[in-house]
Amino acid sequence: MSVIRVVVAGYGNVGRGVIAAIKNNPDMVLAGIVSRSPERVKKEISDVPVMQLEEVEKWVSELRPDVAVLCGGSKNDLPRQTAMINQFVNTVDSFDNHSCIPQYFETVDNAAKKSGFVSVISTGWDPGVFSMERVLANSFLPGCRAYGFYGLGEKGGLSMGHSDALRTIEGVLDARQYTHAVSESIEKVRNGENPQFTPGDMHTRECFVVVSPDADKAKIEQEIVSMPGYFAPYKTVVNFVTMEELKAKYSGFPHDGLVVAAGTTGNGNPANIEYRCQWGSNPEATANILVAHARAAVRLSKEGKKGAFTILDIPPSYFSTMSQAEQLKNWM
Amino acid sequence: MSVIRVVVAGYGNVGRGVIAAIKNNPDMVLAGIVSRSPERVKKEISDVPVMQLEEVEKWVSELRPDVAVLCGGSKNDLPRQTAMINQFVNTVDSFDNHSCIPQYFETVDNAAKKSGFVSVISTGWDPGVFSMERVLANSFLPGCRAYGFYGLGEKGGLSMGHSDALRTIEGVLDARQYTHAVSESIEKVRNGENPQFTPGDMHTRECFVVVSPDADKAKIEQEIVSMPGYFAPYKTVVNFVTMEELKAKYSGFPHDGLVVAAGTTGNGNPANIEYRCQWGSNPEATANILVAHARAAVRLSKEGKKGAFTILDIPPSYFSTMSQAEQLKNWM
């Protein structure tokens, strides 16, 4: 087994998860970390090279990666970094702005076909594994819709994007947002109704907010529940808590989700497909999936492939460390 | 969208399911049915050609299929029929003798590489989709084991193989066997214990048996519970019922199953992945999945591929009627 050299680009929660995940994958080695702020990273990391993210030619030449796992944000980092880095090495990213994925795919595909490298985009658990499960459910049960629900457990799932949105409000010092699935709506899908839902039919939102001592709580609450896109379409509960309470009870990044599709087979017999995952750490889960895709990216590249790929374009066997013979024996 | 011409080989429960499934897939048309007993099939079918299965060159020439879906049994039919038919046309089958799959793959692969056609083997929900979910779970959570449980619902899942085994006993007129998952064992997996199970730890078996009036029930029950492989390793309950009761309460082919894997991500955070399906009709479910693989087989063949494939070797997008652009827009 030849060892895959991985560079981690970006040292946030997902980047840290990728570094941890590489240790659990015996066919991989961390070749280095690249960051926009290498000096900051070096305060924590001393056992691997840390280099300036923008100096791509330099770190590709020195670190000789087979693949770079891009752990930046979808809004500002990835659209710029992916094209820049994919000129010199295979890349994998978790670009998760669903509605922009077709455009992003096209841009990356054109660039990667020119550079001759592979770029696996938009992977993780959603988009990513959930996307694949939606395609499979729709293929195996033609005409049925596949629904995604999030935060099925008691505590719900932590939404980073919505937590960030809360923190933009004046007077808010810190905040966490937990998404909850509406269980009655899941039951409607399971019953084969293929219902038409508004976003608010499927999820509710629970906010834990720390405000400054002089803040107007009523005004902040009103601002939250009326925030377009983020909270206005949902039943939203706002809880004001102390900073101590927030840190004690609402730390960590738990998340979970469900893809569910129900329909009928041939002569009207009921059929139900569900994919469920629960993560103690959302960024670590994303990281584990990114790392498996890094393995696939290297394999695709070695076959001479180039351009953009999603999980939909990759044979499942490519994610495994096992040979075809081992997979046939152990998993079929 | 060019229409895919499908021949169904074998007119049992799965074959009937495939014929029904084709009607629900707008890109497919039933080109004909081939059977070892075409005269028997013609009594039920009059709107499509029915031909002798063994006369492969003849029906390939007349029916011009893009792919043949092989619906025979794994023990006696498929090992012979797949090689015979794949000489002349792409094939898809549901060969489900798990331990023989590596050997079967090799044999079919060698033959198909010579004939120049694609042969997708061992698909359905298990082996098939469950195999893929096992590979993915093991790839995304390295070191964790993926377990398969069957018959989680109240009634359990009907096992055709075990029902057949009951019918081989002298004095048994008819029988059905329902498999039940041991829920405590599922919980152990969910808790991340990665336990070592014997078959009897995971499932129990419930038999509904109709015997001849003069049969020795005690002797039959003893023969069932001590049958090696099928029942001896399991807690087995035998219920003697009348033929009327069997037909009224235990008809149909319901089945369901669960792939479950639990482990940890990077720094020891819990992670749990589950794939669950429930089928009102097991053979119709297998048929729906076979049909999606028939689409993939034709596409692989058009790309110039040849040889044996399993679900592990096929990009998920190949199962869908949608274009790549539609999939990126709708499912990512």
XYZ file of C-alpha atoms in Angstrom:
664
model
C 0.000 0.000 0.000
C 1.610 3.269 -1.122
C 1.160 6.054 1.415
C -0.988 9.049 0.456
C 0.562 12.402 1.383
C -2.115 14.872 2.504
C -1.867 18.611 3.005
C -4.568 20.173 5.165
C -5.505 23.663 3.981
C -7.147 25.649 6.758
C -6.819 25.101 10.481
C -10.355 25.515 11.817
C -12.648 22.873 13.304
C -12.799 20.794 10.115
C -9.043 21.116 9.543
C -8.361 19.860 13.058
C -10.776 16.993 12.366
C -8.919 16.065 9.186
C -5.590 16.021 11.025
C -7.113 13.677 13.620
C -8.754 11.529 10.916
C -5.497 11.031 9.015
C -4.060 9.348 12.117
C -6.876 6.786 11.942
C -6.242 5.973 8.265
C -3.118 3.810 7.968
C -2.633 4.552 4.259
C -2.252 8.313 4.849
C 0.298 10.688 6.248
C -0.024 14.379 7.087
C 2.508 16.086 4.810
C 1.830 19.526 6.228
C -0.654 22.232 7.108
C -1.164 25.402 5.101
C -2.966 28.387 6.534
C -3.545 32.053 5.877
C -2.024 32.603 9.336
C 0.782 30.048 9.647
C 2.273 31.791 12.695
C -0.965 31.258 14.598
C -1.018 27.559 13.674
C 2.633 27.091 14.626
C 1.750 28.011 18.218
C -0.231 24.765 18.381
C 1.569 22.540 15.871
C 5.267 21.757 15.918
C 5.609 18.224 14.520
C 4.665 18.922 10.868
C 5.522 21.746 8.459
C 3.164 24.725 8.525
C 3.275 27.010 5.496
C 1.562 30.007 3.947
C -1.614 28.873 2.119
C -1.244 31.397 -0.718
C 2.251 30.193 -1.662
C 0.863 27.125 -3.401
C 3.732 26.373 -5.779
C 6.153 26.558 -2.885
C 4.336 24.187 -0.531
C 3.393 21.744 -3.288
C 7.059 21.605 -4.258
C 8.301 21.191 -0.698
C 5.575 19.036 0.855
C 4.920 16.885 -2.263
C 1.249 16.174 -1.434
C -0.865 13.721 -3.422
C -3.938 15.670 -2.404
C -4.898 18.793 -0.464
C -7.985 18.721 1.743
C -9.481 22.210 1.697
C -11.092 23.066 5.029
C -12.024 26.699 4.461
C -15.508 28.192 4.487
C -17.878 27.995 1.534
C -18.635 31.688 1.419
C -15.246 33.359 1.201
C -12.502 30.727 1.187
C -13.320 27.839 -1.128
C -14.407 29.666 -4.302
C -10.997 31.357 -4.350
C -8.774 28.655 -2.837
C -10.005 25.649 -4.807
C -9.116 27.074 -8.218
C -5.823 28.427 -6.895
C -4.678 25.166 -5.276
C -6.122 22.787 -7.882
C -3.731 24.280 -10.448
C -0.961 22.318 -8.737
C -2.452 19.351 -6.864
C -5.599 17.238 -6.466
C -8.118 18.746 -4.046
C -11.124 17.760 -1.945
C -13.508 20.243 -0.362
C -16.800 20.490 1.498
C -18.386 23.427 -0.341
C -21.885 23.315 1.164
C -23.883 26.159 -0.348
C -26.408 23.794 -1.961
C -27.964 26.194 -4.454
C -24.548 27.305 -5.757
C -23.164 23.790 -6.296
C -24.023 23.517 -10.043
C -22.180 26.783 -10.772
C -19.301 25.867 -8.484
C -19.015 22.435 -10.143
C -18.801 23.986 -13.594
C -16.151 26.536 -12.593
C -13.996 23.964 -10.819
C -14.485 21.396 -13.596
C -13.266 23.793 -16.286
C -10.236 24.802 -14.252
C -9.344 21.253 -13.231
C -9.643 19.931 -16.780
C -7.086 22.539 -17.776
C -4.729 21.885 -14.873
C -5.045 18.111 -15.256
C -5.892 17.449 -11.599
C -8.888 15.940 -9.837
C -11.095 18.130 -7.634
C -13.728 16.395 -5.515
C -16.185 19.050 -4.423
C -19.040 19.413 -1.948
C -18.459 16.369 0.161
C -19.173 15.640 3.797
C -22.457 14.288 5.099
C -24.742 16.915 3.536
C -24.007 17.768 0.799
C -22.204 14.501 0.231
C -23.433 11.221 1.660
C -26.991 12.545 1.972
C -26.881 13.688 -1.676
C -25.908 10.172 -2.703
C -28.652 8.620 -0.593
C -31.196 10.976 -2.185
C -30.093 9.908 -5.674
C -30.197 6.216 -4.740
C -33.607 6.411 -3.050
C -35.036 8.249 -6.036
C -33.473 5.716 -8.425
C -34.675 2.651 -6.517
C -38.164 4.062 -5.839
C -38.972 6.084 -8.973
C -41.290 8.997 -8.326
C -40.712 9.118 -4.590
C -39.130 12.164 -3.012
C -36.246 11.945 -0.569
C -36.445 14.299 2.403
C -33.708 15.516 4.718
C -34.373 16.089 8.413
C -31.841 17.352 10.946
C -31.682 17.388 14.720
C -33.819 14.345 15.520
C -32.299 13.736 18.947
C -33.514 15.369 22.144
C -30.900 18.120 22.086
C -31.195 18.779 18.347
C -28.311 19.530 16.013
C -26.007 22.505 16.294
C -26.147 24.756 13.216
C -22.943 26.739 12.793
C -24.449 29.019 10.145
C -27.413 29.962 12.301
C -25.208 30.410 15.363
C -23.054 32.788 13.335
C -26.177 34.677 12.217
C -27.213 35.188 15.853
C -23.781 36.607 16.675
C -24.191 39.345 14.045
C -26.986 40.948 16.098
C -26.011 43.992 18.132
C -25.889 43.219 21.839
C -25.340 39.465 21.329
C -22.052 38.335 22.863
C -22.269 34.655 21.950
C -24.922 32.189 20.836
C -25.708 28.638 19.759
C -28.566 27.517 17.548
C -29.993 24.013 17.714
C -32.156 22.723 14.904
C -34.977 20.311 15.726
C -36.802 18.063 13.280
C -40.601 18.064 13.430
C -41.307 14.403 14.153
C -44.914 14.530 12.876
C -43.551 15.553 9.465
C -41.126 12.621 9.420
C -44.086 10.325 10.085
C -45.954 11.826 7.120
C -43.032 10.949 4.851
C -42.772 7.452 6.336
C -46.465 6.972 5.592
C -45.710 7.440 1.894
C -47.578 10.736 1.569
C -44.694 12.429 -0.343
C -45.893 15.668 1.256
C -45.234 19.230 0.146
C -43.498 20.976 3.034
C -42.503 24.536 3.762
C -39.168 24.772 5.612
C -41.103 25.591 8.795
C -43.085 22.345 8.515
C -39.902 20.300 8.790
C -37.780 22.054 11.406
C -37.944 24.339 14.413
C -35.074 26.443 15.765
C -33.937 26.845 19.346
C -31.509 29.649 20.243
C -29.339 30.036 23.326
C -28.161 33.616 23.435
C -25.794 35.543 25.714
C -26.381 39.292 25.618
C -24.526 42.278 27.049
C -25.818 43.519 30.439
C -27.489 46.601 28.974
C -29.079 44.860 26.000
C -32.789 45.135 25.151
C -33.804 41.450 25.233
C -37.254 42.003 23.758
C -35.762 43.864 20.814
C -33.104 41.185 20.237
C -35.685 38.417 20.395
C -37.827 40.255 17.851
C -34.818 40.729 15.605
C -34.008 37.020 15.784
C -37.465 35.617 15.083
C -37.970 37.997 12.147
C -34.570 37.405 10.490
C -35.334 36.493 6.849
C -34.226 33.049 5.681
C -32.569 32.107 8.942
C -35.424 32.291 11.457
C -38.529 33.998 10.036
C -39.767 30.864 8.204
C -39.505 28.717 11.374
C -41.049 28.370 14.777
C -38.152 29.831 16.780
C -37.587 29.748 20.524
C -35.088 32.198 22.035
C -33.512 31.419 25.414
C -31.301 34.002 27.096
C -28.544 32.345 29.083
C -25.365 33.369 30.872
C -21.961 32.872 29.282
C -21.179 30.219 31.911
C -24.376 28.319 31.101
C -23.666 28.497 27.366
C -20.190 27.077 27.803
C -21.248 24.407 30.278
C -24.355 23.107 28.526
C -24.021 24.060 24.874
C -20.436 23.468 23.865
C -19.350 20.919 21.256
C -20.714 20.384 17.769
C -23.290 17.594 17.901
C -25.397 17.069 14.818
C -27.476 14.364 13.243
C -29.742 13.830 10.303
C -32.049 11.548 8.382
C -32.711 10.974 4.695
C -36.123 9.370 4.368
C -38.069 8.313 1.301
C -41.203 6.244 1.049
C -43.165 5.044 -1.914
C -44.263 1.806 -3.469
C -42.720 -0.949 -5.535
C -44.184 -2.617 -8.633
C -47.704 -3.530 -7.667
C -48.253 -0.940 -4.950
C -46.429 -2.591 -2.055
C -45.093 -0.075 0.464
C -41.378 0.650 0.479
C -39.370 2.787 2.849
C -35.691 3.761 2.781
C -33.916 5.676 5.534
C -30.330 6.777 6.084
C -29.562 8.046 9.558
C -26.410 9.434 11.054
C -25.565 10.860 14.465
C -22.341 12.699 15.170
C -20.860 13.744 18.481
C -18.791 16.182 16.425
C -20.136 17.534 13.157
C -16.743 18.885 11.915
C -14.998 15.597 12.747
C -17.662 13.688 10.813
C -17.169 15.975 7.822
C -13.418 15.462 8.207
C -13.681 11.660 8.201
C -15.720 11.760 5.006
C -13.332 14.270 3.399
C -10.407 11.956 4.100
C -12.113 8.976 2.442
C -12.733 11.207 -0.581
C -9.076 12.264 -0.579
C -8.223 8.581 -1.067
C -10.688 8.426 -3.986
C -9.303 11.630 -5.524
C -5.785 10.207 -5.589
C -7.008 6.977 -7.135
C -9.009 8.806 -9.816
C -5.976 10.968 -10.596
C -3.706 7.930 -10.890
C -6.163 6.525 -13.450
C -5.635 9.661 -15.516
C -8.943 11.296 -14.658
C -9.178 15.068 -14.332
C -11.870 17.634 -13.617
C -14.520 18.053 -10.911
C -16.202 15.109 -9.194
C -18.863 14.737 -6.544
C -19.688 11.645 -4.521
C -22.244 10.864 -7.246
C -19.435 10.287 -9.747
C -17.268 7.981 -7.634
C -17.591 4.186 -7.260
C -18.013 3.381 -3.531
C -15.053 0.988 -3.580
C -12.737 3.976 -4.141
C -13.318 5.175 -0.565
C -12.008 2.001 1.031
C -8.485 0.988 1.995
C -9.387 -2.567 1.038
C -8.586 -4.239 -2.271
C -11.421 -5.356 -4.536
C -10.894 -8.979 -3.471
C -11.078 -8.022 0.215
C -14.218 -5.967 -0.355
C -15.946 -8.790 -2.230
C -15.062 -11.204 0.571
C -15.830 -8.967 3.545
C -18.630 -6.649 2.514
C -20.702 -8.133 -0.295
C -33.551 10.007 -23.692
C -32.950 6.798 -25.657
C -35.134 3.932 -24.496
C -33.457 0.922 -22.869
C -34.764 -2.421 -24.138
C -34.907 -4.975 -21.305
C -35.371 -8.723 -21.492
C -36.497 -10.406 -18.276
C -34.994 -13.885 -17.881
C -37.046 -15.983 -15.485
C -40.676 -15.541 -14.559
C -40.781 -16.074 -10.797
C -41.500 -13.523 -8.080
C -38.485 -11.367 -8.914
C -39.160 -11.573 -12.665
C -42.741 -10.411 -12.110
C -41.356 -7.594 -9.977
C -38.967 -6.520 -12.743
C -41.792 -6.451 -15.281
C -43.810 -4.235 -12.929
C -40.765 -2.038 -12.201
C -40.045 -1.405 -15.881
C -43.476 0.208 -16.186
C -42.444 2.709 -13.498
C -39.202 3.661 -15.281
C -39.985 5.882 -18.270
C -36.619 5.264 -19.953
C -37.226 1.515 -20.208
C -39.328 -0.859 -22.235
C -39.930 -4.575 -21.764
C -38.575 -6.168 -24.944
C -39.612 -9.664 -23.962
C -39.560 -12.450 -21.396
C -37.431 -15.557 -21.670
C -38.120 -18.627 -19.581
C -37.231 -22.280 -19.340
C -40.980 -22.906 -19.698
C -42.261 -20.310 -22.165
C -45.581 -22.109 -22.621
C -46.339 -21.689 -18.901
C -45.531 -17.966 -19.067
C -47.643 -17.467 -22.194
C -50.715 -18.507 -20.204
C -50.299 -15.307 -18.184
C -48.570 -12.980 -20.641
C -49.826 -12.110 -24.083
C -48.694 -8.538 -24.756
C -44.928 -9.148 -25.083
C -42.866 -11.865 -26.763
C -42.091 -14.903 -24.606
C -39.213 -17.092 -25.783
C -37.134 -20.075 -24.732
C -34.383 -18.971 -22.311
C -31.786 -21.388 -23.649
C -32.054 -20.091 -27.240
C -30.014 -16.999 -26.390
C -28.742 -16.088 -29.858
C -32.248 -16.324 -31.214
C -33.929 -14.070 -28.663
C -31.075 -11.571 -28.606
C -31.359 -11.317 -32.379
C -35.146 -10.970 -32.381
C -35.770 -8.926 -29.225
C -32.647 -6.696 -29.551
C -32.256 -6.087 -25.796
C -29.737 -3.633 -24.383
C -29.659 -5.675 -21.204
C -31.094 -8.868 -19.764
C -32.185 -8.923 -16.126
C -31.578 -12.438 -14.814
C -34.178 -13.425 -12.240
C -33.276 -17.062 -11.650
C -32.137 -18.606 -8.386
C -28.567 -18.383 -7.123
C -28.130 -22.091 -6.535
C -28.996 -23.687 -9.845
C -29.930 -20.995 -12.373
C -27.536 -18.071 -12.280
C -24.144 -19.822 -12.327
C -25.174 -21.430 -15.612
C -27.371 -18.731 -17.143
C -25.177 -15.679 -16.546
C -22.214 -16.998 -18.539
C -24.515 -18.320 -21.262
C -26.481 -15.078 -21.721
C -23.610 -12.653 -21.140
C -21.932 -14.030 -24.281
C -24.494 -12.057 -26.268
C -25.853 -9.177 -24.163
C -25.232 -7.146 -20.991
C -26.663 -8.783 -17.880
C -27.694 -7.917 -14.322
C -28.361 -10.503 -11.627
C -29.039 -10.864 -7.911
C -26.729 -13.780 -7.101
C -27.015 -13.798 -3.311
C -24.887 -16.622 -1.985
C -22.582 -14.278 -0.058
C -19.671 -16.624 0.531
C -19.525 -17.632 -3.150
C -19.530 -14.074 -4.540
C -15.720 -13.709 -4.930
C -15.551 -16.907 -7.004
C -18.680 -15.993 -8.961
C -17.294 -12.513 -9.684
C -14.053 -13.970 -11.048
C -15.806 -16.480 -13.291
C -18.244 -13.923 -14.682
C -15.527 -11.285 -15.049
C -13.318 -13.566 -17.135
C -16.217 -14.578 -19.378
C -17.544 -11.031 -19.785
C -14.128 -9.607 -20.606
C -13.957 -12.140 -23.439
C -17.486 -11.510 -24.699
C -17.116 -7.738 -24.416
C -20.289 -7.201 -22.403
C -21.023 -5.811 -18.943
C -22.323 -8.123 -16.228
C -23.504 -6.501 -12.994
C -23.676 -9.248 -10.388
C -25.084 -9.739 -6.895
C -27.322 -6.742 -6.673
C -30.546 -6.158 -4.780
C -30.739 -4.913 -1.222
C -28.459 -7.528 0.350
C -26.094 -8.281 -1.267
C -26.220 -4.960 -3.066
C -27.226 -1.754 -1.332
C -26.341 -3.161 2.097
C -22.905 -4.197 0.771
C -22.320 -0.641 -0.395
C -23.451 0.802 2.949
C -21.085 -1.566 4.764
C -18.162 -0.375 2.615
C -19.080 3.284 3.121
C -19.565 2.958 6.893
C -16.233 1.185 7.224
C -14.550 3.818 5.038
C -16.015 6.798 6.888
C -15.499 5.301 10.349
C -12.234 3.352 10.034
C -12.029 0.377 12.351
C -15.741 0.154 13.027
C -17.695 -2.893 11.981
C -20.939 -2.685 10.023
C -23.632 -5.132 11.128
C -26.694 -6.360 9.254
C -29.956 -7.034 11.073
C -33.158 -8.322 9.471
C -36.777 -8.439 10.552
C -36.898 -5.468 12.918
C -40.642 -4.906 12.601
C -43.239 -6.654 14.749
C -43.988 -9.342 12.199
C -40.348 -9.922 11.236
C -39.069 -10.566 7.728
C -40.025 -13.514 5.567
C -37.043 -15.683 4.659
C -37.637 -17.628 1.449
C -34.615 -19.866 1.969
C -35.676 -20.903 5.453
C -39.285 -21.381 4.343
C -38.023 -23.694 1.611
C -35.923 -25.577 4.153
C -39.018 -26.201 6.303
C -40.879 -27.603 3.298
C -38.231 -30.274 2.778
C -39.245 -31.946 6.072
C -41.433 -35.021 5.752
C -45.001 -34.324 6.832
C -44.742 -30.560 6.222
C -47.296 -29.400 3.632
C -46.397 -25.711 3.601
C -44.521 -23.261 5.802
C -43.279 -19.718 6.280
C -40.298 -18.586 8.290
C -40.055 -15.106 9.762
C -36.713 -13.781 10.930
C -36.601 -11.446 13.928
C -33.734 -9.169 14.900
C -32.649 -9.240 18.551
C -33.167 -5.628 19.552
C -30.788 -5.799 22.539
C -27.998 -6.702 20.120
C -28.779 -3.725 17.889
C -28.486 -1.511 20.960
C -25.058 -2.961 21.729
C -23.875 -1.974 18.254
C -25.416 1.481 18.594
C -23.529 1.907 21.859
C -20.284 1.556 19.923
C -19.303 -1.766 21.477
C -18.411 -3.339 18.092
C -19.463 -6.652 19.651
C -18.550 -10.170 18.571
C -21.828 -11.959 17.825
C -22.778 -15.529 17.044
C -25.620 -15.733 14.483
C -27.982 -16.660 17.318
C -27.129 -13.443 19.189
C -28.446 -11.355 16.322
C -31.592 -13.122 15.128
C -34.344 -15.497 16.207
C -36.515 -17.580 13.888
C -40.271 -18.040 13.969
C -41.846 -20.813 11.909
C -45.459 -21.227 10.844
C -45.905 -24.798 9.691
C -48.788 -26.725 8.147
C -48.463 -30.494 8.602
C -50.372 -33.469 7.267
C -53.128 -34.792 9.569
C -51.168 -37.862 10.625
C -47.860 -36.084 11.178
C -45.875 -36.398 14.422
C -45.666 -32.747 15.470
C -43.152 -33.313 18.239
C -40.825 -35.094 15.839
C -41.183 -32.352 13.193
C -40.535 -29.630 15.744
C -37.419 -31.452 16.912
C -36.259 -31.857 13.315
C -36.724 -28.120 12.681
C -34.970 -26.766 15.752
C -31.995 -29.099 15.230
C -31.544 -28.419 11.488
C -27.867 -27.427 11.056
C -27.167 -23.960 9.676
C -30.799 -23.043 9.192
C -32.246 -23.325 12.703
C -29.887 -25.058 15.135
C -27.795 -21.903 15.780
C -30.893 -19.823 16.603
C -33.612 -19.570 19.184
C -36.426 -21.017 17.065
C -40.162 -21.016 17.748
C -42.363 -23.452 15.834
C -46.079 -22.705 15.447
C -48.347 -25.292 13.855
C -51.154 -23.630 11.906
C -53.861 -24.649 9.460
C -53.454 -24.074 5.726
C -56.231 -21.456 5.906
C -54.459 -19.584 8.690
C -51.152 -19.681 6.824
C -52.730 -18.233 3.702
C -54.748 -15.619 5.559
C -52.103 -14.328 7.955
C -48.749 -15.216 6.452
C -48.952 -14.553 2.740
C -46.906 -11.914 0.920
C -43.170 -11.328 1.088
C -42.515 -8.593 3.626
C -38.922 -8.017 4.646
C -36.809 -5.314 6.162
C -33.309 -4.742 7.365
C -30.773 -2.460 8.976
C -27.092 -1.798 8.424
C -25.700 -0.256 11.588
C -22.185 0.849 12.456
C -20.964 2.853 15.398
C -17.558 4.092 16.332
C -15.786 7.351 16.956
C -14.394 10.200 14.894
C -11.028 11.944 15.327
C -10.793 12.727 18.995
C -13.145 10.062 20.317
C -16.509 11.676 19.597
C -19.285 9.109 19.082
C -20.486 8.459 15.532
C -23.337 6.292 14.359
C -24.445 5.397 10.826
C -27.586 3.445 9.992
C -29.263 2.411 6.749
C -32.766 1.043 7.131
C -35.186 -0.323 4.576
C -38.645 -1.816 4.856
C -40.312 -3.625 1.991
C -43.920 -4.726 1.630
C -42.605 -7.059 -1.067
C -39.051 -8.332 -0.893
C -38.959 -9.592 -4.524
C -40.376 -6.295 -5.820
C -37.716 -4.382 -3.883
C -35.001 -6.562 -5.383
C -36.593 -5.991 -8.786
C -36.585 -2.192 -8.425
C -32.897 -2.228 -7.543
C -32.103 -4.646 -10.399
C -33.781 -2.291 -12.862
C -31.715 0.702 -11.709
C -28.605 -1.445 -12.177
C -29.780 -2.433 -15.647
C -29.662 1.284 -16.508
C -26.119 1.474 -15.122
C -25.046 -1.650 -17.036
C -26.164 -0.151 -20.336
C -24.363 3.090 -19.601
C -21.147 1.297 -18.634
C -21.355 -0.767 -21.800
C -21.876 2.319 -23.967
C -18.698 3.755 -22.446
C -16.850 0.688 -23.711
C -16.548 -1.034 -20.333
C -16.695 -4.809 -20.105
C -16.448 -7.472 -17.424
C -18.111 -8.022 -14.056
C -19.239 -5.164 -11.822
C -20.889 -4.926 -8.428
C -22.606 -1.916 -6.886
C -19.212 -1.115 -5.333
C -17.769 -0.401 -8.799
C -20.520 1.884 -10.100
C -20.856 5.665 -9.552
C -24.267 6.343 -7.917
C -25.234 8.795 -10.668
C -25.390 5.876 -13.122
C -28.560 4.552 -11.441
C -30.555 7.721 -12.066
C -32.636 8.770 -15.056
C -31.506 12.344 -14.423
C -28.660 14.106 -16.194
C -25.630 15.241 -14.222
C -26.884 18.843 -14.275
C -30.281 17.771 -12.921
C -28.674 15.676 -10.201
C -26.404 18.524 -9.097
C -29.379 20.860 -8.950
C -31.909 18.524 -7.327
C -29.970 16.188 -5.087
C -26.682 17.716 -4.001
